[in-house]
XYZ file of C-alpha atoms in Angstrom:
696
model
C 0.034 0.052 -0.028
C 1.568 3.150 -0.964
C 1.665 6.133 1.429
C -0.147 9.281 1.310
C 1.331 12.276 -0.210
C 1.760 15.165 2.419
C 0.991 18.606 1.452
C 2.332 21.686 3.457
C -0.125 24.007 5.340
C -0.975 26.982 3.409
C -0.422 28.817 6.773
C 2.922 28.073 6.827
C 3.801 29.817 3.463
C 1.542 32.791 4.353
C 3.853 33.368 7.343
C 6.971 33.419 5.190
C 5.343 35.865 2.822
C 4.201 38.156 5.747
C 7.757 38.046 6.578
C 9.102 39.225 3.223
C 6.563 41.829 2.990
C 7.392 43.609 6.508
C 11.227 43.110 5.820
C 10.558 44.725 2.293
C 8.421 47.474 3.766
C 11.116 48.310 6.528
C 13.599 48.263 3.656
C 11.615 50.421 1.680
C 10.730 52.751 4.796
C 14.524 52.886 5.655
C 15.062 54.276 1.811
C 12.292 56.831 1.986
C 13.802 58.176 5.411
C 17.431 57.995 3.948
C 15.819 59.934 0.915
C 14.459 62.419 3.018
C 17.467 62.955 4.913
C 19.382 63.598 2.004
C 16.795 65.691 0.401
C 15.734 67.449 3.319
C 18.078 67.386 6.337
C 21.611 66.768 4.838
C 20.862 68.533 1.151
C 22.797 71.616 2.290
C 25.810 69.883 3.858
C 26.320 67.287 0.969
C 25.721 70.403 -1.464
C 28.665 71.904 0.374
C 30.740 68.810 0.171
C 30.177 68.369 -3.424
C 30.907 72.080 -4.163
C 34.223 71.787 -2.352
C 35.495 68.729 -4.303
C 34.326 69.816 -7.862
C 33.661 73.374 -7.389
C 36.172 76.298 -6.473
C 36.681 79.881 -6.564
C 39.816 82.111 -6.553
C 40.091 86.102 -5.971
C 40.768 88.192 -9.185
C 42.975 90.978 -8.078
C 41.592 94.633 -8.560
C 43.858 97.116 -10.221
C 45.542 99.669 -7.845
C 44.462 103.128 -8.518
C 47.128 105.582 -10.121
C 48.242 108.537 -8.415
C 48.891 111.620 -10.664
C 49.768 115.336 -9.865
C 47.891 118.437 -10.213
C 48.180 118.361 -13.949
C 47.419 114.629 -14.394
C 51.063 113.833 -14.907
C 51.560 110.009 -13.711
C 53.349 109.711 -10.502
C 52.352 106.056 -9.465
C 50.672 103.248 -11.391
C 50.157 99.482 -11.603
C 52.080 97.304 -14.128
C 50.084 94.069 -15.084
C 53.018 91.970 -15.625
C 53.565 89.969 -12.861
C 51.890 86.923 -10.645
C 51.299 85.709 -7.276
C 51.910 81.825 -6.889
C 49.131 80.374 -4.885
C 48.017 77.132 -3.351
C 44.820 75.315 -2.137
C 45.880 73.078 0.314
C 42.624 71.237 0.238
C 43.332 70.034 -3.419
C 47.055 69.734 -3.477
C 49.506 67.020 -2.397
C 51.602 67.031 0.782
C 53.204 70.290 2.153
C 56.431 68.583 1.741
C 56.431 67.321 -1.625
C 54.974 70.656 -2.775
C 57.513 72.800 -1.058
C 60.331 70.486 -2.654
C 58.908 70.624 -6.051
C 58.557 74.460 -6.109
C 61.251 75.594 -3.648
C 64.306 75.435 -6.743
C 61.926 76.996 -8.997
C 61.021 79.920 -6.760
C 64.298 80.524 -5.060
C 62.761 79.865 -1.739
C 63.788 77.247 0.866
C 61.972 74.066 1.526
C 61.415 74.838 5.122
C 60.213 78.449 4.181
C 57.355 77.096 1.867
C 56.542 74.154 3.800
C 56.048 76.373 6.829
C 53.653 78.760 4.679
C 51.707 75.525 3.433
C 51.255 73.955 7.078
C 49.945 77.221 8.335
C 46.441 76.251 7.600
C 44.072 74.505 5.174
C 42.677 76.321 2.028
C 44.039 79.317 -0.132
C 47.623 80.047 0.625
C 49.888 82.783 -0.836
C 53.120 81.505 -1.399
C 55.356 84.171 -3.433
C 54.626 87.517 -5.066
C 56.219 89.331 -7.728
C 56.897 86.443 -10.001
C 57.561 87.365 -13.797
C 56.010 85.181 -16.962
C 59.194 83.009 -17.096
C 59.035 81.875 -13.698
C 55.152 81.486 -13.881
C 55.761 79.079 -16.910
C 58.452 76.871 -15.223
C 55.854 76.542 -12.226
C 52.867 75.562 -14.301
C 55.008 73.144 -16.250
C 55.237 71.288 -12.922
C 51.577 70.418 -13.179
C 51.402 70.340 -9.218
C 47.397 70.000 -8.309
C 46.111 72.974 -6.178
C 49.007 75.264 -7.552
C 47.799 78.215 -9.521
C 48.512 82.030 -10.078
C 46.833 85.530 -9.548
C 47.622 88.286 -12.077
C 48.715 90.947 -9.915
C 50.017 94.608 -10.514
C 53.455 95.781 -9.495
C 53.734 99.321 -8.588
C 55.787 101.373 -10.619
C 56.823 105.229 -10.258
C 57.727 106.702 -13.240
C 59.767 109.232 -11.674
C 61.891 107.288 -9.518
C 62.450 109.246 -6.122
C 60.641 112.387 -7.156
C 57.979 112.699 -4.360
C 59.251 109.242 -3.093
C 58.640 109.955 0.625
C 55.560 111.750 -0.118
C 54.201 108.987 -2.174
C 55.176 105.829 0.120
C 55.964 102.570 -0.903
C 54.083 99.244 -1.848
C 55.868 96.062 -0.649
C 56.135 93.078 -2.742
C 53.302 91.451 -0.766
C 50.832 94.474 -1.572
C 50.986 96.262 1.651
C 51.342 100.015 1.772
C 53.961 101.662 3.924
C 53.875 105.568 4.546
C 52.612 108.418 2.552
C 49.629 108.827 0.374
C 49.717 104.973 -0.423
C 48.916 103.940 2.873
C 46.944 107.042 3.839
C 44.577 106.281 1.126
C 44.994 102.383 0.691
C 41.181 101.588 1.013
C 40.600 103.811 -1.935
C 43.446 102.903 -4.113
C 43.025 99.131 -3.536
C 39.231 98.857 -5.148
C 37.076 95.823 -4.537
C 38.906 92.121 -5.816
C 36.648 90.082 -7.991
C 35.968 86.294 -7.796
C 36.453 83.519 -10.577
C 34.086 80.342 -9.901
C 35.800 77.255 -11.184
C 34.884 73.481 -11.930
C 37.384 70.853 -10.997
C 37.978 67.353 -12.139
C 38.978 64.802 -9.782
C 42.512 65.348 -10.190
C 41.729 68.917 -9.182
C 42.317 70.555 -12.492
C 39.962 73.459 -13.700
C 37.436 72.551 -15.942
C 35.061 74.738 -18.138
C 36.268 77.866 -16.116
C 35.197 79.980 -19.117
C 31.725 78.969 -19.071
C 31.133 79.955 -15.405
C 29.992 83.424 -14.209
C 32.739 85.605 -12.772
C 32.783 88.749 -10.386
C 34.739 91.434 -12.006
C 37.097 93.459 -9.809
C 36.450 97.077 -9.292
C 39.616 99.076 -9.963
C 40.996 101.475 -7.304
C 40.338 105.002 -7.492
C 42.693 107.474 -8.998
C 44.104 110.113 -6.950
C 44.854 113.544 -8.073
C 47.389 115.502 -5.876
C 47.868 118.996 -5.278
C 51.633 118.300 -5.792
C 53.085 120.060 -9.020
C 55.647 117.298 -10.293
C 57.960 119.747 -11.987
C 58.189 121.694 -8.710
C 58.772 118.878 -6.552
C 61.672 117.377 -8.796
C 63.214 121.157 -8.724
C 62.868 121.453 -5.006
C 64.247 118.038 -4.283
C 67.416 118.653 -6.597
C 68.141 121.760 -4.729
C 67.203 120.287 -1.455
C 69.920 117.555 -2.156
C 72.666 119.857 -3.336
C 72.011 121.627 -0.002
C 72.128 118.937 2.295
C 74.979 117.367 0.771
C 76.940 120.711 0.425
C 76.699 121.518 4.067
C 77.140 117.801 5.083
C 73.770 117.823 6.931
C 71.795 115.176 8.155
C 68.542 115.878 6.579
C 66.078 118.614 5.160
C 62.587 119.419 4.385
C 60.984 122.008 1.951
C 57.320 122.926 1.751
C 55.818 125.121 -0.892
C 52.108 125.786 -0.353
C 49.217 127.733 -1.657
C 47.947 129.709 1.540
C 44.731 130.667 -0.445
C 43.378 127.161 -0.259
C 45.895 124.897 1.719
C 47.028 123.159 -1.356
C 50.576 121.708 -0.907
C 52.489 122.130 -4.127
C 55.505 120.342 -3.159
C 56.578 118.478 0.002
C 60.157 117.365 -0.055
C 62.087 115.382 2.449
C 65.759 114.620 2.538
C 67.130 111.572 2.129
C 64.966 110.646 -0.538
C 63.389 107.380 -1.231
C 62.844 105.699 -4.566
C 59.720 103.378 -4.353
C 61.061 101.433 -7.085
C 64.132 100.404 -5.348
C 62.647 97.604 -2.810
C 66.006 95.904 -1.782
C 67.257 99.375 -0.885
C 64.056 100.599 1.104
C 64.607 101.654 4.390
C 61.467 101.647 7.154
C 62.489 105.379 7.927
C 62.618 106.603 4.424
C 58.996 105.958 3.937
C 58.076 109.084 6.084
C 57.072 112.416 5.133
C 58.988 114.670 7.378
C 57.197 117.719 7.328
C 54.498 115.623 8.881
C 56.168 112.992 10.884
C 58.899 115.073 12.560
C 58.828 117.898 15.106
C 61.355 120.738 15.928
C 62.068 123.561 17.838
C 61.423 126.359 15.359
C 63.949 129.070 16.928
C 63.630 132.650 15.581
C 60.776 131.600 12.809
C 58.889 131.680 15.998
C 59.476 135.274 16.438
C 56.712 136.233 13.692
C 53.973 134.738 16.271
C 55.633 136.933 19.082
C 55.292 139.874 17.315
C 51.779 139.269 16.000
C 50.716 138.774 19.508
C 52.290 142.357 20.554
C 50.623 143.824 17.337
C 47.343 142.366 18.197
C 47.707 143.827 21.911
C 48.736 147.296 20.500
C 52.139 147.028 22.282
C 54.082 148.079 19.579
C 52.609 151.097 18.369
C 55.419 152.347 16.414
C 58.329 150.169 14.843
C 60.687 152.724 14.725
C 60.704 153.047 18.733
C 64.242 151.891 20.496
C 64.215 148.629 22.290
C 67.111 148.185 24.656
C 69.128 145.081 23.792
C 71.633 145.421 26.569
C 74.827 144.928 24.783
C 74.129 140.930 24.079
C 73.926 139.722 27.500
C 70.251 139.872 29.200
C 69.661 138.188 32.706
C 65.974 136.651 32.959
C 65.801 134.739 36.674
C 68.652 132.187 36.682
C 69.294 132.294 32.607
C 71.229 134.471 30.538
C 69.930 135.341 27.195
C 72.175 136.180 24.410
C 72.117 137.628 20.739
C 73.713 135.463 18.101
C 76.185 138.057 16.838
C 79.405 138.373 19.170
C 78.924 141.643 20.730
C 75.373 142.256 20.728
C 73.560 145.553 20.128
C 73.104 148.485 22.625
C 69.578 149.020 21.224
C 67.553 148.532 18.103
C 64.168 149.915 16.752
C 61.668 147.257 16.940
C 61.816 146.759 13.328
C 65.118 146.129 13.493
C 64.839 143.561 16.408
C 62.922 141.756 14.137
C 65.177 142.188 10.767
C 68.379 141.095 12.758
C 66.630 138.581 14.604
C 67.711 139.718 18.197
C 66.855 137.367 20.851
C 67.349 139.773 23.710
C 65.249 142.546 21.747
C 62.438 139.935 21.443
C 62.168 139.065 25.226
C 62.289 142.482 26.096
C 59.347 143.402 23.892
C 57.687 140.021 24.883
C 57.783 141.103 28.360
C 55.657 143.946 27.841
C 52.476 141.307 27.744
C 51.220 138.739 30.014
C 52.169 135.226 29.226
C 48.293 134.401 28.672
C 48.403 136.793 25.616
C 51.335 134.918 23.933
C 49.801 131.161 24.853
C 46.426 132.436 23.110
C 48.084 133.656 20.324
C 50.337 130.304 19.769
C 47.169 128.310 20.078
C 45.302 130.455 17.598
C 48.123 129.937 15.091
C 47.366 126.092 15.317
C 50.804 125.121 17.369
C 50.522 122.197 19.660
C 47.461 120.756 17.682
C 47.626 118.557 14.651
C 46.835 120.743 11.239
C 44.682 117.869 10.014
C 46.509 117.376 6.754
C 45.033 114.335 5.110
C 48.534 112.362 5.122
C 49.253 109.481 8.019
C 51.559 109.983 11.043
C 51.242 113.632 11.752
C 52.768 114.712 15.119
C 50.970 117.519 17.068
C 53.983 119.095 18.378
C 54.806 120.216 22.070
C 53.429 123.263 23.525
C 54.018 123.476 27.509
C 50.907 123.803 29.660
C 50.511 127.712 30.539
C 50.713 126.660 34.340
C 54.419 125.487 33.895
C 55.488 128.984 32.073
C 57.987 130.737 34.361
C 60.104 133.981 33.621
C 62.489 131.406 31.891
C 60.158 129.541 29.735
C 58.263 132.337 28.709
C 61.465 133.900 27.644
C 62.636 130.816 25.762
C 59.053 130.273 24.026
C 59.317 133.748 22.721
C 62.437 133.018 20.917
C 61.226 129.649 19.792
C 62.806 127.485 22.236
C 60.998 125.061 24.340
C 58.216 124.310 22.071
C 58.030 121.972 19.187
C 56.108 121.989 15.918
C 55.805 120.289 12.497
C 56.857 121.894 9.122
C 53.435 121.971 8.360
C 52.119 124.089 11.313
C 54.880 126.757 10.514
C 54.036 126.936 6.981
C 50.460 127.294 7.600
C 51.204 130.015 10.445
C 53.075 131.812 7.586
C 50.416 131.331 5.204
C 48.312 133.922 7.427
C 50.341 136.842 6.026
C 49.134 136.155 2.289
C 45.347 134.872 2.980
C 44.033 137.876 4.896
C 45.277 136.242 8.302
C 43.248 132.976 8.032
C 44.575 129.823 9.095
C 43.953 127.008 6.504
C 44.465 123.425 6.849
C 47.221 121.910 4.375
C 46.260 119.125 2.255
C 47.875 117.118 -0.570
C 44.578 115.253 -2.206
C 43.085 117.384 -5.049
C 40.223 115.279 -6.371
C 39.414 111.528 -6.116
C 38.261 110.011 -9.307
C 36.413 106.453 -9.290
C 33.650 104.733 -11.338
C 30.988 106.838 -9.468
C 32.255 110.014 -10.420
C 34.649 112.385 -8.727
C 35.189 114.131 -5.587
C 37.248 117.480 -5.031
C 38.589 118.641 -1.789
C 37.196 121.790 -0.419
C 39.699 124.315 1.172
C 38.928 124.316 4.977
C 39.422 127.638 6.914
C 40.006 126.716 10.629
C 39.835 130.228 12.067
C 40.807 133.985 11.676
C 43.825 134.672 13.255
C 44.945 138.317 12.561
C 43.377 141.458 11.883
C 44.265 143.384 8.990
C 46.515 146.110 10.600
C 48.341 143.300 12.162
C 49.111 141.687 8.745
C 50.342 144.811 7.370
C 52.869 145.301 10.180
C 54.290 141.692 9.958
C 54.507 141.858 6.274
C 56.331 144.999 6.401
C 58.601 143.801 9.097
C 59.153 140.100 6.959
C 59.701 142.391 3.792
C 62.570 144.149 5.649
C 64.365 140.614 6.765
C 64.838 139.819 2.970
C 65.825 143.562 1.801
C 68.391 144.175 4.534
C 68.146 141.607 7.518
C 69.240 138.067 7.939
C 67.097 136.971 4.865
C 69.093 138.855 2.106
C 70.147 135.512 0.513
C 66.633 134.327 0.092
C 66.138 137.553 -2.512
C 65.198 137.019 -5.980
C 65.672 140.481 -7.874
C 62.561 141.913 -9.225
C 60.319 140.026 -6.786
C 58.787 140.974 -3.404
C 59.632 138.324 -1.113
C 59.279 138.270 2.645
C 60.227 135.915 5.243
C 61.989 135.035 8.410
C 65.230 133.063 9.028
C 65.805 130.673 11.822
C 69.006 129.230 13.608
C 67.624 126.883 16.530
C 70.045 125.266 18.681
C 69.207 121.480 18.969
C 68.986 119.609 22.043
C 72.087 117.701 23.299
C 70.702 114.058 23.973
C 73.995 113.015 25.543
C 74.717 115.860 28.022
C 71.487 117.384 28.221
C 70.516 121.225 27.437
C 71.441 122.598 24.040
C 73.974 121.669 21.781
C 76.881 124.209 20.949
C 77.614 122.669 17.539
C 74.269 121.252 16.230
C 71.592 123.556 14.738
C 68.638 123.432 12.520
C 68.770 126.300 9.729
C 65.502 127.474 8.384
C 63.761 130.140 6.300
C 60.031 130.704 6.117
C 58.694 133.303 3.878
C 56.208 134.247 1.106
C 57.139 134.090 -2.728
C 54.922 135.585 -5.570
C 54.227 133.161 -8.214
C 51.672 133.567 -11.067
C 49.932 136.587 -9.615
C 49.226 134.467 -6.079
C 51.609 134.407 -3.012
C 53.020 130.962 -1.955
C 54.562 129.741 1.295
C 57.764 128.570 1.526
C 59.742 126.777 4.448
C 63.129 125.295 4.209
C 64.950 123.488 6.751
C 68.391 122.210 7.208
C 69.279 119.646 9.777
C 72.590 119.881 11.560
C 74.570 121.747 8.581
C 78.180 121.821 9.137
C 80.333 124.783 8.425
C 77.938 127.711 8.254
C 74.851 126.937 10.501
C 72.677 130.157 10.215
C 69.290 130.138 8.364
C 70.160 132.991 6.533
C 73.252 131.376 5.012
C 71.954 128.028 4.372
C 67.982 127.707 4.020
C 67.544 131.199 2.584
C 69.829 130.533 -0.487
C 68.196 127.403 -0.911
C 64.978 129.210 -1.154
C 66.165 131.692 -3.631
C 67.677 129.009 -5.969
C 64.432 126.559 -5.809
C 62.037 129.370 -6.560
C 64.198 130.997 -9.405
C 63.976 127.753 -11.277
C 60.540 126.993 -10.689
C 59.728 130.791 -11.777
C 61.719 129.945 -14.766
C 59.778 126.902 -15.324
C 56.798 129.162 -15.338
C 58.310 131.447 -17.739
C 57.343 134.237 -15.312
C 58.272 137.882 -16.511
C 59.634 140.270 -13.802
C 61.561 143.666 -13.927
C 64.895 141.909 -14.420
C 67.138 142.862 -17.341
C 68.653 139.419 -17.357
C 66.501 135.855 -17.436
C 65.644 134.358 -14.042
C 68.245 131.537 -14.670
C 71.206 133.981 -14.777
C 72.733 133.973 -11.257
C 75.942 133.266 -9.497
C 77.466 136.419 -10.430
C 76.188 136.586 -13.827
C 77.075 132.913 -14.941
C 74.631 131.201 -16.935
C 72.049 128.641 -15.600
C 70.859 126.187 -18.185
C 66.816 126.165 -18.081
C 64.887 122.927 -18.017
C 63.321 122.824 -21.555
C 62.016 119.351 -21.537
C 58.337 118.913 -22.104
C 58.221 122.420 -23.668
C 57.105 122.967 -27.279
C 60.296 123.852 -29.352
C 59.412 127.585 -30.117
C 58.601 127.946 -26.107
C 62.102 126.397 -25.468
C 64.023 128.488 -27.990
C 62.249 131.856 -26.375
C 63.541 130.696 -23.012
C 67.218 130.426 -23.997
C 69.264 133.808 -23.536
C 70.881 135.562 -26.402
C 74.008 135.619 -24.635
C 74.303 131.644 -24.359
C 77.684 130.926 -25.763
C 76.730 127.409 -27.169
C 75.894 126.659 -30.502
C 72.294 125.067 -30.978
C 71.715 121.712 -32.669
C 67.948 120.586 -33.026
C 67.090 117.078 -33.831
C 63.409 116.385 -34.801
C 60.444 118.905 -34.236
C 57.610 119.234 -31.766
C 58.186 118.875 -28.196
C 61.318 118.785 -26.626
C 62.114 115.298 -24.819
C 65.907 115.635 -23.990
C 68.607 118.076 -23.978
C 72.464 117.498 -23.662
C 73.306 120.055 -20.976
C 71.176 119.259 -17.819
C 68.860 121.830 -16.560
C 70.359 124.018 -13.463
C 74.080 123.555 -14.567
C 76.544 126.302 -15.121
C 78.394 125.595 -18.446
C 81.914 127.294 -18.372
C 83.015 126.565 -21.710
C 81.254 127.190 -25.292
C 80.038 123.977 -26.966
C 77.099 122.331 -28.326
C 73.347 122.537 -26.821
C 71.482 119.627 -28.488
C 67.742 119.600 -28.018
C 65.889 116.135 -29.310
C 62.464 116.562 -29.915
C 59.296 114.569 -30.878
C 55.964 115.350 -32.130
C 53.303 116.353 -29.473
C 51.223 113.540 -27.808
C 48.368 114.000 -29.618
C 49.280 111.141 -31.783
C 50.801 107.735 -30.509
C 55.009 107.700 -30.625
C 56.912 104.775 -31.697
C 57.716 103.104 -28.207
C 59.466 100.258 -29.941
C 62.575 99.121 -28.053
C 62.043 101.379 -24.873
C 61.967 100.288 -21.404
C 58.700 100.460 -19.531
C 60.123 103.128 -17.272
C 60.972 105.266 -20.706
C 57.805 104.618 -22.394
C 55.510 105.514 -19.217
C 57.680 108.658 -18.869
C 57.016 109.536 -22.443
C 53.197 108.860 -21.936
C 52.796 110.432 -18.722
C 51.368 113.694 -19.376
C 48.833 112.406 -21.502
C 46.178 111.202 -18.769
C 45.231 108.140 -20.758
C 44.841 104.545 -19.343
C 47.917 102.497 -19.825
C 48.305 98.889 -19.438
C 51.764 97.030 -19.767
C 52.254 93.462 -20.219
C 55.539 91.238 -19.938
C 59.238 92.266 -18.757
C 61.869 93.694 -20.766
C 61.522 96.340 -23.577
C 58.407 97.368 -25.559
C 57.849 94.847 -28.774
C 54.347 95.413 -29.229
C 52.161 98.687 -28.868
C 48.306 99.445 -29.120
C 47.326 101.810 -31.143
C 50.114 101.814 -33.730
C 52.656 104.886 -33.850
C 50.822 107.816 -35.440
C 47.511 107.070 -34.096
C 45.314 109.920 -32.634
C 45.617 110.090 -28.638
C 43.644 111.821 -26.247
C 43.079 111.380 -22.397
C 40.203 109.118 -23.169
C 42.688 106.488 -25.254
C 43.503 103.000 -23.806
C 47.435 102.041 -24.574
C 48.488 98.610 -24.386
C 52.493 97.948 -24.404
C 53.788 94.415 -24.766
C 57.462 93.965 -23.515
C 59.473 90.955 -24.063
C 63.183 90.081 -22.919
């Protein structure tokens, strides 16, 4: 008998099916939860992770704004021909391997590069100022995460002219000193952003199809400085400092009507192009950052207080001068000449700069009157000039003034000022008695338009009768007093000399050998009166302001007047001096017919003219006194209403030739000019765009 076939219970299979169904539903639920987490909860985090792996961005440096003088002549600009080597450490190989690969190419040590790469994760600046040849060598290494930024190298076409005033841009792009630092935020502009897609190996992919935020170039600064005046003054200042073996010097030329600084020179000079030779102390505008005891130039303020109080009703009145020796409390005051004076008129006290006579006159008024006048002239307070690092000077509290301190301050000792404070004080003689804030920025131009600097009158200091009296005294100083060597025949120049003893830091008190020689005054130019302040620190040999600083003012202003072709009542041209010897005028930049008009008929040189148009060079340097007959050669080129042929020129020479045009200029590469746009002979104006390609 065959056994019966056994069948499984349907309930047994049903349990398995339900188990599979439950498991499937749980898996589906888990997938749904995971999808919800991915789509709703982790979405932003995962997108950021994907973006960090496949997307990138790097900054695009903005072109730094140019700096020009009051006539649009180029003082500082960016040359777009260098690169910054960068590394994104999130995408690169190990710091050690990258450092070892780059060190021999970049000329840096492995340790230095490794230290930078290990600083942090992300975007790292490795080296600035790399040229095209080095960039290609780095690119040939094909290192993941290593790239480049095109940056501008700062270029100063006039070299050391106004170098202290302009300041320095270091290789890392930081600004130090002067206008570059004071207006860094305006000049820098806004960097742009370049967005990238990257492959798995970190290589840029489809970068040209992605959007980018364009950089906003920095603003252009137009200074109040006249580059021609600045160059002349720096040359004469250099000659004076070296001639007297001095420690340093300053020269300020200011328009007191509006406070515009037309020249602001300091010695020693600074060439911002010479970064290897740069010294931190060089990036200082000494007329702003240095303070000094003014000496006898302070007597203008003392006499101003006396006139305002009506204490010198007659400048011909006699003042006792005690034969050169006058006791005040425990101090003996002396005059600078050996024997002194028995007595002088009040006018001659000022003309001959008698310390004793000034103190005797000052004792007619309370110390509060002099203190108030000093404060009204702005001493002991910053002028507010638009340059960094201004010192406010030193004015002792009135409560500390005893008889000796009062006498010292009346003759310019025991009080400290900066050069701009004294220039502004003397400016009151030429602007109706107003104290005006000095400034160096004339106009700021940016994409949104331009903003001009408005003159700022701080306060009215002097009344009209006092101004007339002080101008008469200051005129007498130059005509027959201590400032005779500041005179320029045919011009009405006024001023005051100063010879201030310097403090002896080693032994205390005042030095018997170290002096500050100075001259502050007013010189007419083109129908306006300008303030001049010349300071020579620690001259050797002659130390008097009338022998050191006054001649400097005369030489510098004579040359500036010649530049402007100013006509005076002189029978000889302004560039004839030094006992009738001929001084060669500066003819560069002048139309040929104007240059020929400037040459004196008595010049014992034959004239050779090459080309036509504008004089670009002359064989005899401006300011020299040639003794022998010879040839004066003038090289001329057409005026810059057409593009010149710049082939073969260095970047410096090309930019110098184009500097007065006011056009936008871009320079690519290194070496000499091989390509130019527009072509030679093309019409030019201030709206033109010029591109120069350089090759070694």
